[in-house]
C-alpha cells in the first residue's frame, strides 16, 4: 500500500457534481464539471472519470487497471474520452495507461518527467505486485509546476508535489476548489516516502507551501475517502498545523 489509510469503498460508483464556486460576474452557477470515483486493482486505487458537463469531453485520472468497467461507464454516460491524466508513475496508478491510449487514442498528460524511471519499471512492478498486464508508456506531454491542462471548457492547474515520487503532480480546478492529489495526501495520512527517490522533507514542503495556500479545497486522494485541505490541516497527524507549526 502507498499509505496507512483505510481501504477504499468498492461499492457502486457515485457520481459527484461540482459547481463553479468563484464564477465571474455574469456567469451562471450551473455545474461545469462532474466526476466519478472508480476504485481499481487489488490496491483499490481511486481512478476517476472527470467530464465537462457542456461538451461531454472526459478525462480518466490514474487508470491503474480494470479498464472494462471504466470504459463501460464512459460509454453509458455518452462521454468522449479526450485525456488521460497521470499523477505519478507507480504501477497501481499508471499500469493501464498504455492500454487505455491504444483503445481510445486519448492524449496522455503527466506526470512530471522526473517519474520516467518509475514508468519504465511498471512491467516489473506489475509482475511483482500482481497487476496483470501493467505496461510502461510514453507521455504525450510531461507536466511542470504551473502548467495548465484543459478538458472541454474547463481549465486545471498543475502543481508539482514531489516526495512520494519525484515527479508527482496534482490537478487543481480552482473554480470549484477541487483537486485530484494522487498519493501526496490522504484523509488522516500522507504518501509513503520510503520508495526509491522518495523524500519526506520534500513531501511536507510541497503540501504546506503548494497545497495549503490554496484554501479549503475538497480533494480525491489516490486511495481511501475524500477529504479537504482544511480538515487535514486541523486533524492530520503527519502534516496538520499542530504538527508542522503553521
Coordinates of C-alpha atoms in Angstrom, one line a residue:
X1 CA 0.0 0.0 0.0
X2 CA 1.1 3.6 -0.6
X3 CA -0.1 4.9 2.7
X4 CA -1.6 4.0 6.1
X5 CA -5.2 4.9 5.2
X6 CA -8.2 2.6 5.4
X7 CA -9.4 0.6 2.4
X8 CA -11.5 2.4 -0.3
X9 CA -15.1 1.7 -0.8
X10 CA -15.5 -0.6 -3.9
X11 CA -19.3 -0.2 -4.0
X12 CA -21.3 1.3 -6.8
X13 CA -19.5 4.4 -8.2
X14 CA -21.2 7.6 -7.0
X15 CA -21.3 10.5 -9.4
X16 CA -20.4 13.7 -7.7
X17 CA -21.2 17.1 -9.3
X18 CA -19.0 20.2 -8.7
X19 CA -20.3 23.7 -9.0
X20 CA -18.1 26.7 -10.0
X21 CA -17.8 28.5 -6.7
X22 CA -16.0 31.6 -8.0
X23 CA -17.8 32.4 -11.2
X24 CA -17.1 35.7 -12.7
X25 CA -19.9 38.3 -12.8
X26 CA -22.4 37.5 -15.5
X27 CA -21.6 33.7 -15.5
X28 CA -24.2 31.2 -14.3
X29 CA -23.6 28.9 -11.4
X30 CA -24.6 25.7 -13.2
X31 CA -22.3 22.8 -12.7
X32 CA -19.4 22.9 -15.1
X33 CA -17.7 19.6 -14.3
X34 CA -18.7 16.2 -12.9
X35 CA -16.6 13.3 -11.7
X36 CA -17.0 9.7 -10.6
X37 CA -14.5 7.7 -8.5
X38 CA -14.0 4.1 -9.5
X39 CA -11.5 2.2 -7.3
X40 CA -9.4 -0.2 -9.4
X41 CA -6.9 -3.1 -8.9
X42 CA -6.3 -5.1 -5.8
X43 CA -5.0 -1.9 -4.2
X44 CA -8.3 -0.1 -4.6
X45 CA -6.7 2.9 -6.2
X46 CA -9.1 5.8 -6.8
X47 CA -9.3 6.1 -10.6
X48 CA -11.5 9.0 -11.5
X49 CA -13.6 9.8 -14.6
X50 CA -14.0 13.6 -15.0
X51 CA -16.0 15.4 -17.6
X52 CA -17.1 18.8 -18.8
X53 CA -20.8 18.9 -18.5
X54 CA -21.3 21.2 -21.5
X55 CA -19.1 19.4 -24.0
X56 CA -19.3 15.8 -22.6
X57 CA -15.5 15.5 -23.0
X58 CA -13.9 13.3 -20.4
X59 CA -10.6 12.5 -18.8
X60 CA -9.6 9.4 -16.8
X61 CA -7.2 10.1 -14.0
X62 CA -4.8 7.4 -12.9
X63 CA -6.1 4.3 -14.8
X64 CA -4.1 1.6 -12.9
X65 CA -6.2 -1.3 -14.3
X66 CA -9.7 -2.7 -14.7
X67 CA -10.4 -0.7 -17.8
X68 CA -13.6 -2.5 -19.0
X69 CA -15.9 -1.1 -16.3
X70 CA -14.3 2.3 -16.7
X71 CA -14.9 2.3 -20.5
X72 CA -18.4 0.9 -20.0
X73 CA -19.2 3.8 -17.7
X74 CA -17.8 6.4 -20.1
X75 CA -20.0 4.8 -22.9
X76 CA -23.1 4.6 -20.6
X77 CA -22.8 8.3 -20.0
X78 CA -22.3 9.2 -23.6
X79 CA -18.9 10.8 -23.0
X80 CA -16.0 11.3 -25.4
X81 CA -12.7 10.4 -23.8
X82 CA -10.2 13.2 -24.6
X83 CA -7.4 12.9 -22.0
X84 CA -5.6 10.5 -19.7
X85 CA -4.1 12.4 -16.7
X86 CA -1.4 10.7 -14.6
X87 CA -0.4 12.0 -11.2
X88 CA 2.7 9.7 -10.8
X89 CA 4.4 6.7 -12.2
X90 CA 3.5 3.9 -9.8
X91 CA 2.0 0.8 -11.4
X92 CA -1.2 0.9 -9.4
X93 CA -1.9 4.3 -10.8
X94 CA -0.5 4.0 -14.3
X95 CA -0.4 0.4 -15.2
X96 CA -3.2 0.6 -17.7
X97 CA -2.3 4.0 -19.3
X98 CA -0.7 2.4 -22.3
X99 CA -3.7 0.1 -23.0
X100 CA -6.2 2.9 -22.5
X101 CA -4.3 5.0 -25.0
X102 CA -4.3 2.1 -27.5
X103 CA -8.1 1.5 -27.1
X104 CA -9.2 5.1 -27.2
X105 CA -6.5 7.3 -28.7
X106 CA -6.8 9.7 -25.8
X107 CA -3.9 12.1 -25.1
X108 CA -1.7 11.3 -22.1
X109 CA -0.8 14.3 -19.9
X110 CA 1.5 13.9 -16.9
X111 CA 3.3 13.2 -14.7
X112 CA 6.4 15.3 -14.4
X113 CA 9.3 13.7 -16.3
X114 CA 11.2 13.0 -13.1
X115 CA 8.9 10.0 -12.8
X116 CA 10.1 8.5 -16.1
X117 CA 12.2 5.9 -14.2
X118 CA 9.1 4.7 -12.3
X119 CA 7.2 4.4 -15.6
X120 CA 10.0 2.3 -17.1
X121 CA 9.6 0.0 -14.0
X122 CA 5.9 -0.6 -14.4
X123 CA 6.1 -4.0 -16.1
X124 CA 8.4 -5.3 -13.3
X125 CA 6.2 -3.8 -10.6
X126 CA 3.1 -5.3 -12.2
X127 CA 4.6 -8.8 -12.1
X128 CA 5.8 -8.3 -8.5
X129 CA 2.6 -6.9 -7.1
X130 CA 0.0 -8.9 -9.1
X131 CA -1.0 -6.2 -11.5
X132 CA -1.6 -8.3 -14.6
X133 CA -0.8 -6.6 -17.9
X134 CA 0.7 -3.4 -16.4
X135 CA 2.9 -1.7 -19.1
X136 CA 5.1 1.3 -19.4
X137 CA 4.1 4.2 -21.6
X138 CA 5.4 7.4 -23.1
X139 CA 3.6 10.6 -22.0
X140 CA 2.4 12.9 -24.8
X141 CA 3.0 15.8 -22.5
X142 CA 5.2 15.8 -19.4
X143 CA 4.0 18.4 -17.0
X144 CA 5.7 21.1 -15.0
X145 CA 4.7 23.1 -12.0
X146 CA 2.4 26.0 -13.1
X147 CA 1.3 24.3 -16.3
X148 CA -2.4 24.4 -17.4
X149 CA -4.4 21.5 -18.8
X150 CA -7.8 21.7 -20.3
X151 CA -10.8 19.4 -20.5
X152 CA -13.7 20.6 -22.6
X153 CA -14.4 24.1 -21.3
X154 CA -12.6 23.6 -18.0
X155 CA -9.1 24.6 -17.2
X156 CA -6.9 22.9 -14.5
X157 CA -3.7 24.0 -12.8
X158 CA -0.8 21.6 -12.5
X159 CA 1.1 21.6 -9.1
X160 CA 4.3 19.6 -8.9
X161 CA 4.4 17.9 -5.5
X162 CA 7.5 15.7 -5.1
X163 CA 8.2 13.5 -2.2
X164 CA 6.1 10.3 -2.6
X165 CA 7.7 10.2 -6.1
X166 CA 9.9 12.9 -7.6
X167 CA 7.6 13.6 -10.5
X168 CA 4.2 13.6 -8.7
X169 CA 1.7 16.2 -9.8
X170 CA -1.6 17.4 -8.5
X171 CA -4.5 18.6 -10.8
X172 CA -6.4 21.6 -9.3
X173 CA -9.7 23.0 -10.6
X174 CA -9.7 26.5 -9.0
X175 CA -13.3 27.5 -9.9
X176 CA -14.6 24.5 -7.9
X177 CA -11.9 24.4 -5.1
X178 CA -11.3 20.8 -6.1
X179 CA -8.1 18.7 -6.6
X180 CA -7.0 15.3 -7.6
X181 CA -3.9 14.7 -5.4
X182 CA -2.9 11.1 -6.1
X183 CA -0.7 9.8 -3.3
X184 CA 0.5 13.1 -1.9
X185 CA -2.2 13.4 0.8
X186 CA -4.9 11.2 2.3
X187 CA -7.6 11.5 4.9
X188 CA -5.6 11.2 8.1
X189 CA -2.3 10.3 6.3
X190 CA 0.3 11.3 3.7
X191 CA 2.1 9.4 1.0
X192 CA 4.9 7.0 1.8
X193 CA 8.4 8.3 1.1
X194 CA 10.5 5.1 1.6
X195 CA 10.4 4.3 -2.2
X196 CA 13.4 5.0 -4.4
X197 CA 13.9 8.7 -4.7
X198 CA 11.2 9.4 -2.2
X199 CA 11.8 12.3 0.2
X200 CA 9.8 13.0 3.3
X201 CA 11.0 16.6 3.7
X202 CA 10.1 17.4 0.0
X203 CA 6.6 15.9 0.6
X204 CA 6.0 18.0 3.7
X205 CA 7.2 21.1 2.0
X206 CA 5.1 20.5 -1.1
X207 CA 1.9 20.0 0.9
X208 CA 2.5 23.0 3.2
X209 CA 3.8 25.5 0.6
X210 CA 1.9 24.5 -2.5
X211 CA -1.4 22.9 -1.3
X212 CA -2.3 24.6 2.0
X213 CA -2.2 28.1 0.4
X214 CA -5.0 27.1 -2.0
X215 CA -7.5 27.3 0.8
X216 CA -10.3 24.9 1.8
X217 CA -10.1 22.6 -1.2
X218 CA -12.0 19.3 -1.5
X219 CA -9.8 16.5 -2.8
X220 CA -9.8 13.0 -4.1
X221 CA -6.8 11.0 -2.8
X222 CA -5.2 8.1 -4.5
X223 CA -6.7 5.7 -2.0
X224 CA -9.5 5.9 0.5
X225 CA -12.2 8.5 1.1
X226 CA -12.3 12.2 0.1
X227 CA -11.3 14.9 2.5
X228 CA -10.4 18.7 2.4
X229 CA -7.3 20.6 3.0
X230 CA -8.9 22.5 5.9
X231 CA -9.8 19.2 7.6
X232 CA -6.3 17.8 7.1
X233 CA -4.8 21.0 8.4
X234 CA -6.9 20.6 11.6
X235 CA -6.5 16.8 12.1
X236 CA -3.8 15.1 10.0
X237 CA -1.2 13.6 12.4
X238 CA 1.6 13.9 9.8
X239 CA 1.1 17.3 8.3
X240 CA -1.5 19.1 10.3
X241 CA -0.8 22.7 11.5
X242 CA -0.2 21.5 15.1
X243 CA 2.5 19.1 13.8
X244 CA 4.3 21.3 11.3
X245 CA 3.9 24.5 13.2
X246 CA 1.9 26.5 10.6

